[in-house]
PDB file of C-alpha atoms in Angstrom:
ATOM      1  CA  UNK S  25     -38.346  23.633  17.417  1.00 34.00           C
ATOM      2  CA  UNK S  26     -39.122  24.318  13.932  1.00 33.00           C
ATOM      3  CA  UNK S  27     -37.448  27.040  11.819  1.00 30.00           C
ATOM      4  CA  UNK S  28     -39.388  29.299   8.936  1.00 35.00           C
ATOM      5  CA  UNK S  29     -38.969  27.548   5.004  1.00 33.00           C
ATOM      6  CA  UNK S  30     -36.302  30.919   4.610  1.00 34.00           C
ATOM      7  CA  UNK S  31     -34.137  30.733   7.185  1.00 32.00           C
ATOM      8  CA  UNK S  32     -33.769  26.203   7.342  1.00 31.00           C
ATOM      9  CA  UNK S  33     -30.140  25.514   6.135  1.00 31.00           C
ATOM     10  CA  UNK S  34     -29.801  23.184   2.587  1.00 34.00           C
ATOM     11  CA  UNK S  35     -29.194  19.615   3.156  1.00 31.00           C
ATOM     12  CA  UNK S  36     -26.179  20.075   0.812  1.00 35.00           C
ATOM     13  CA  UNK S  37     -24.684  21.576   3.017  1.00 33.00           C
ATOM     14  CA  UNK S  38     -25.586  20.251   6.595  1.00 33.00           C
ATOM     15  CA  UNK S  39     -24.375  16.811   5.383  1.00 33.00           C
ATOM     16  CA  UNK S  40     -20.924  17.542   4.695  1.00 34.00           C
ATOM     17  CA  UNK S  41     -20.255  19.675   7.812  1.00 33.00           C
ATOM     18  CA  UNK S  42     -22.052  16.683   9.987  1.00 35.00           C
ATOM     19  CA  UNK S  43     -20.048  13.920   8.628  1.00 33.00           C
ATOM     20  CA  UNK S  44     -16.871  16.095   9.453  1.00 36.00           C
ATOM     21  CA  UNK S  45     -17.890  16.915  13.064  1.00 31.00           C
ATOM     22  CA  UNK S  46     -18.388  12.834  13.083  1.00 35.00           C
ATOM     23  CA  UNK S  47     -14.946  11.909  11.832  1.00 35.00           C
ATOM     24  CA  UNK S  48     -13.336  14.128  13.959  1.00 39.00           C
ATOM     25  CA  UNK S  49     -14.445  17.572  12.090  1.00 39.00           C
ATOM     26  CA  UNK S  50     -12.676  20.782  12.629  1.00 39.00           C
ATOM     27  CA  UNK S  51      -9.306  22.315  11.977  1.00 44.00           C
ATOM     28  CA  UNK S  52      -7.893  18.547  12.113  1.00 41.00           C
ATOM     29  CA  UNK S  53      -9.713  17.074   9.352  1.00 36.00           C
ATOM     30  CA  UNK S  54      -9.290  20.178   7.188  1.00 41.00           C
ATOM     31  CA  UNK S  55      -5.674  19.825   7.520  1.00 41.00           C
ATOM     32  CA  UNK S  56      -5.637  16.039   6.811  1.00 41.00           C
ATOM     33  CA  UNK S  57      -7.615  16.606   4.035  1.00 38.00           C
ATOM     34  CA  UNK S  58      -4.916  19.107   2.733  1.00 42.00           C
ATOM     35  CA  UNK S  59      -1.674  16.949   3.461  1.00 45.00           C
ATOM     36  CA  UNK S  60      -3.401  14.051   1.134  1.00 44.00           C
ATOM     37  CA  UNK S  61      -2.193  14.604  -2.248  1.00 46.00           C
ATOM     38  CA  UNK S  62      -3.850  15.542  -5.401  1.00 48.00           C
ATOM     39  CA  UNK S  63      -2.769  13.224  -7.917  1.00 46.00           C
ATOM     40  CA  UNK S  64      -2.964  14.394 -11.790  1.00 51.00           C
ATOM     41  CA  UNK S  65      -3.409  11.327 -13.971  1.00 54.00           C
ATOM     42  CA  UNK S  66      -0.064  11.537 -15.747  1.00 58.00           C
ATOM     43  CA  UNK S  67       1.942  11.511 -12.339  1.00 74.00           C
ATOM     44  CA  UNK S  68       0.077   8.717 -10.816  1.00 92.00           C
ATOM     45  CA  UNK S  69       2.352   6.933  -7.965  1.00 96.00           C
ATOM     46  CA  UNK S  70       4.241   3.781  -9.308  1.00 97.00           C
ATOM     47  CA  UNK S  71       5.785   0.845  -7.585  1.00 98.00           C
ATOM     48  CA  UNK S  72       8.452  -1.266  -9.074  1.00 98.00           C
ATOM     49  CA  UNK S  73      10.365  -4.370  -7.954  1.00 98.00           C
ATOM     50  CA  UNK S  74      14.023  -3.152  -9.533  1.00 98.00           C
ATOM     51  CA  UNK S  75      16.189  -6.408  -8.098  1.00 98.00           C
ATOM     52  CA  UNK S  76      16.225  -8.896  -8.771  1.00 98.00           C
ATOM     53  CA  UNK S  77      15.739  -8.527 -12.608  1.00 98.00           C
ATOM     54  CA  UNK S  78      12.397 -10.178 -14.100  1.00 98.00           C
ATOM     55  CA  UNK S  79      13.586 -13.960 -15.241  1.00 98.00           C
ATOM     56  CA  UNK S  80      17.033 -13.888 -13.154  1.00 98.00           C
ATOM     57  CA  UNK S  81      18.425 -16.721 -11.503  1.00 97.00           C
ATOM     58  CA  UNK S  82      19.602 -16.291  -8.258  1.00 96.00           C
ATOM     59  CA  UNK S  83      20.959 -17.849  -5.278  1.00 92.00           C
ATOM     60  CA  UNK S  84      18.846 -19.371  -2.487  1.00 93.00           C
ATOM     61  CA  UNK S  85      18.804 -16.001  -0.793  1.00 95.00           C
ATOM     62  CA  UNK S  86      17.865 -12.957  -2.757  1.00 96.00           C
ATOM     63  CA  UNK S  87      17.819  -9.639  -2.373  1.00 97.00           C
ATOM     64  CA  UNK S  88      14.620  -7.777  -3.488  1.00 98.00           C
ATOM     65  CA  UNK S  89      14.672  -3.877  -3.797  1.00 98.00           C
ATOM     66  CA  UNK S  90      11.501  -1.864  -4.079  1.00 98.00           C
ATOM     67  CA  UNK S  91      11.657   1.669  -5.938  1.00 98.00           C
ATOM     68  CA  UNK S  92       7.763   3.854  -6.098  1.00 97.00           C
ATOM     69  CA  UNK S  93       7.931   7.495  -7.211  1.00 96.00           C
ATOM     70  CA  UNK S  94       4.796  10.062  -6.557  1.00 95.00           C
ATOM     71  CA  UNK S  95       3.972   8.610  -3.099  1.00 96.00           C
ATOM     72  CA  UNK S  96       6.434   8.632   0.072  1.00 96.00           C
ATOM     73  CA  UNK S  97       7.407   5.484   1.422  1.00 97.00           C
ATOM     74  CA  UNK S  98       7.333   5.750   5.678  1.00 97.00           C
ATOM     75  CA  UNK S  99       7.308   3.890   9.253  1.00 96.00           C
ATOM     76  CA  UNK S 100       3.754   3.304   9.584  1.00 95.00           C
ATOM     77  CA  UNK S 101       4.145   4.331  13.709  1.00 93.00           C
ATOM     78  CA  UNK S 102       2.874   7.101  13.539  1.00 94.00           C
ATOM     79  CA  UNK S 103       0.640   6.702  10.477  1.00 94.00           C
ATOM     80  CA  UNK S 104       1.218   9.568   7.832  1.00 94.00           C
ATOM     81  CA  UNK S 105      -1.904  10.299   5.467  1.00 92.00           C
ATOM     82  CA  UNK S 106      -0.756  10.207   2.339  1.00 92.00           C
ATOM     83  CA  UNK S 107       2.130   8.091   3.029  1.00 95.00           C
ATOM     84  CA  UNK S 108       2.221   4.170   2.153  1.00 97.00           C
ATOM     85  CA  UNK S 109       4.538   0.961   3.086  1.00 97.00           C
ATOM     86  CA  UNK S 110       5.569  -2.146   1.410  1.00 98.00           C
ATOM     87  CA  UNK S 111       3.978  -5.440   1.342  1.00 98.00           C
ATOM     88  CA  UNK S 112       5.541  -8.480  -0.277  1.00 98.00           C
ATOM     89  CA  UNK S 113       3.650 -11.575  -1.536  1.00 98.00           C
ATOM     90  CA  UNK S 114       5.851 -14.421  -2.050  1.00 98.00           C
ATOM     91  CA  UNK S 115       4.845 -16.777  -3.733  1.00 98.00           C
ATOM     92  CA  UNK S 116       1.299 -16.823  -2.905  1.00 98.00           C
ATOM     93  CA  UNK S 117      -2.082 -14.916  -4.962  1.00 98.00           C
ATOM     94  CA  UNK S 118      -3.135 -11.282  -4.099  1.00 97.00           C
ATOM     95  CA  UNK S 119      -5.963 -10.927  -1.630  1.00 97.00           C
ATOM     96  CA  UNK S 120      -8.313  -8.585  -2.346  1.00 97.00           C
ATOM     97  CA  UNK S 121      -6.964  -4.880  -2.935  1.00 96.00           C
ATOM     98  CA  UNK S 122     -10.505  -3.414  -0.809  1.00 95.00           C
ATOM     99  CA  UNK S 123      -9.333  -5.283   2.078  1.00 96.00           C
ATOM    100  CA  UNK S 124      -6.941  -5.338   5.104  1.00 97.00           C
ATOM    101  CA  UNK S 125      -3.731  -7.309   3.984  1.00 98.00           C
ATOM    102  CA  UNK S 126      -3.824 -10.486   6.212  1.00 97.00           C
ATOM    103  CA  UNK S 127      -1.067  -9.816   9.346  1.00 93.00           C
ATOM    104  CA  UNK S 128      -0.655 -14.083   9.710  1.00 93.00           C
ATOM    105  CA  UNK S 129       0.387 -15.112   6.945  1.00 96.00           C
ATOM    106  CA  UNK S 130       4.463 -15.594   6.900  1.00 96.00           C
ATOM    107  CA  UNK S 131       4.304 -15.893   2.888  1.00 97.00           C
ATOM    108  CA  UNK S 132       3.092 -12.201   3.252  1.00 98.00           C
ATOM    109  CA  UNK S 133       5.620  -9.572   4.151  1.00 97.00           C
ATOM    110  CA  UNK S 134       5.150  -6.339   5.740  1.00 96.00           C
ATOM    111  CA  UNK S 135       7.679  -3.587   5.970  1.00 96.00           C
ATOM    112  CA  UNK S 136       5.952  -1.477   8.219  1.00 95.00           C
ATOM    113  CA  UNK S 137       9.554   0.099   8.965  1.00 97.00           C
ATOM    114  CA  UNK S 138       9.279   1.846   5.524  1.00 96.00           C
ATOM    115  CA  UNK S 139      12.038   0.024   4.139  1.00 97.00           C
ATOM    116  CA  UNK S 140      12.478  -0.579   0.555  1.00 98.00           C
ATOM    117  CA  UNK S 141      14.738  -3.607   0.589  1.00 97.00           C
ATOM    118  CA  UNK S 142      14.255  -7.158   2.102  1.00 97.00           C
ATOM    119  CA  UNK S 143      16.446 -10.693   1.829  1.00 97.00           C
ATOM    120  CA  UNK S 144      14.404 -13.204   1.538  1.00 97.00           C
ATOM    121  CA  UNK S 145      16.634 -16.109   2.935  1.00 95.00           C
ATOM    122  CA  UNK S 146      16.445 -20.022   1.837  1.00 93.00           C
ATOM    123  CA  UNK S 147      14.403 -19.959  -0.624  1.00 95.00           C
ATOM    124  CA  UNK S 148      13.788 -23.492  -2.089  1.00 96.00           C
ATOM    125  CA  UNK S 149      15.160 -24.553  -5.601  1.00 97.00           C
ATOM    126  CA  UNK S 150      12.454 -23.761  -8.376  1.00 97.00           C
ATOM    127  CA  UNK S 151      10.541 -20.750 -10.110  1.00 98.00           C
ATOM    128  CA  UNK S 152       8.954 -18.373  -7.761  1.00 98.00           C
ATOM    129  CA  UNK S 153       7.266 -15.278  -8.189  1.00 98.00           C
ATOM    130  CA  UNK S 154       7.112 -12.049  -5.472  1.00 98.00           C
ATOM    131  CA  UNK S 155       4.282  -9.487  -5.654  1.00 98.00           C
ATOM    132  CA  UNK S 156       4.969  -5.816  -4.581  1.00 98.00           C
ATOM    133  CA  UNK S 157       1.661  -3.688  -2.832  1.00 98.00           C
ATOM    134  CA  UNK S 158       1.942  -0.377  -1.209  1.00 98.00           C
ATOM    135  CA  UNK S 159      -0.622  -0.108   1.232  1.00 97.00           C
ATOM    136  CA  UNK S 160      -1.810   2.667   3.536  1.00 96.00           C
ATOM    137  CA  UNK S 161      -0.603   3.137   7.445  1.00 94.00           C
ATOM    138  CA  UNK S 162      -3.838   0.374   8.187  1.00 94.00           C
ATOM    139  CA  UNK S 163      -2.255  -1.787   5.753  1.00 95.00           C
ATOM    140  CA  UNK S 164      -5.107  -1.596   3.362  1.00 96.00           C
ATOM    141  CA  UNK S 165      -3.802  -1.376  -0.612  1.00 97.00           C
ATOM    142  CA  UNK S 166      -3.550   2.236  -2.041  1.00 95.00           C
ATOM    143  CA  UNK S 167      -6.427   2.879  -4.386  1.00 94.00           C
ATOM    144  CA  UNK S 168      -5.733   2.352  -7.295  1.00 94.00           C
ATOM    145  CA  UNK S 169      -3.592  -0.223  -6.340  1.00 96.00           C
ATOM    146  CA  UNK S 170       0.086   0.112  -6.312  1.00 97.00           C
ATOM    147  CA  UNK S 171       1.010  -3.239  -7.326  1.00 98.00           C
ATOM    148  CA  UNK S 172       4.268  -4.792  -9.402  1.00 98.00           C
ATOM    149  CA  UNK S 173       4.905  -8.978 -10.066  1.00 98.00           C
ATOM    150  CA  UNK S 174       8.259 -10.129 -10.175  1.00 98.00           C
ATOM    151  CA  UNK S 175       9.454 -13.637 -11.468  1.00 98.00           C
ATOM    152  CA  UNK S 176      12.440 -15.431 -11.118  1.00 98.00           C
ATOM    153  CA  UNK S 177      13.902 -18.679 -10.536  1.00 98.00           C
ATOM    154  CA  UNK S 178      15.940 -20.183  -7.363  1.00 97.00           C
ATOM    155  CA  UNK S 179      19.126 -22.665  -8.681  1.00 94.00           C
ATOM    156  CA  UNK S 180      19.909 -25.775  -7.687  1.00 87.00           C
ATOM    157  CA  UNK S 181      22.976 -25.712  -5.166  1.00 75.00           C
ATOM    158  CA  UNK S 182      25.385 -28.213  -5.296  1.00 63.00           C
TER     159      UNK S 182
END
């Protein structure tokens, strides 16, 4: 069927309303779209690694608190839009902050809980080095990432 020049609808604005009805359109998506959170530049969300302090010696178990302000911090089950969890790299290299955080690796942890505090036990005797990422519920990094490094060193124990 064909439809006269005057009364054919703008692709401008057939686009938008077809990729909504795709993703699940409707009253749904409009009120997903309004729970995720504007974010003005000067109150963009932080994450911080607040324990140990940066260059502290510790024991072979350590304690490692996690503060973030301008994003909540949640169980991922059920996933929250707008919401974000902790990951913790210890003592291996970020993978890339467009991807899916790797679920296998056991020098990767999550804490799809939405806890903010984790001991990591037996740690060997050296310098190591933990990486903070908030990620989304599909543990994929918050853009732009959310990301804080965190050195310190293990002691010998005698």
């Amino acid at each position: 069927m064909r439809f006269p020049l005057s009364s054919r609808i703008p692709i401008a604005l057939v686009v938008p309303v077809a990729l909504a009805i795709a993703c699940g359109g409707g009253e749904q998506a409009e009120a997903e779209a309004d729970a995720a959170p504007e974010i003005a530049p000067e109150s963009m969300p932080t994450v911080r690694i607040t324990q140990p302090e940066e260059g502290a010696t510790v024991g072979p178990d350590v304690q490692v608190v996690l503060e973030t302000e301008g994003i909540a911090i949640v169980s991922i089950t059920p996933p929250v839009v707008g919401t974000g969890h902790h990951h913790l790299y210890v003592d291996v290299d970020l993978t890339p902050l467009n991807e899916m955080i790797p679920q296998n690796d056991p020098q990767i942890i999550h804490k799809g809980d939405g806890s903010t505090e984790i001991m990591l036990e037996g740690l060997a005797p050296g310098e190591h080095r933990v990486i903070a990422v908030v990620a989304n519920p599909a543990h994929i990094p918050i853009d732009p990432p959310l990301v804080d490094t965190l050195h310190f060193t293990v002691a010998n124990q005698q």
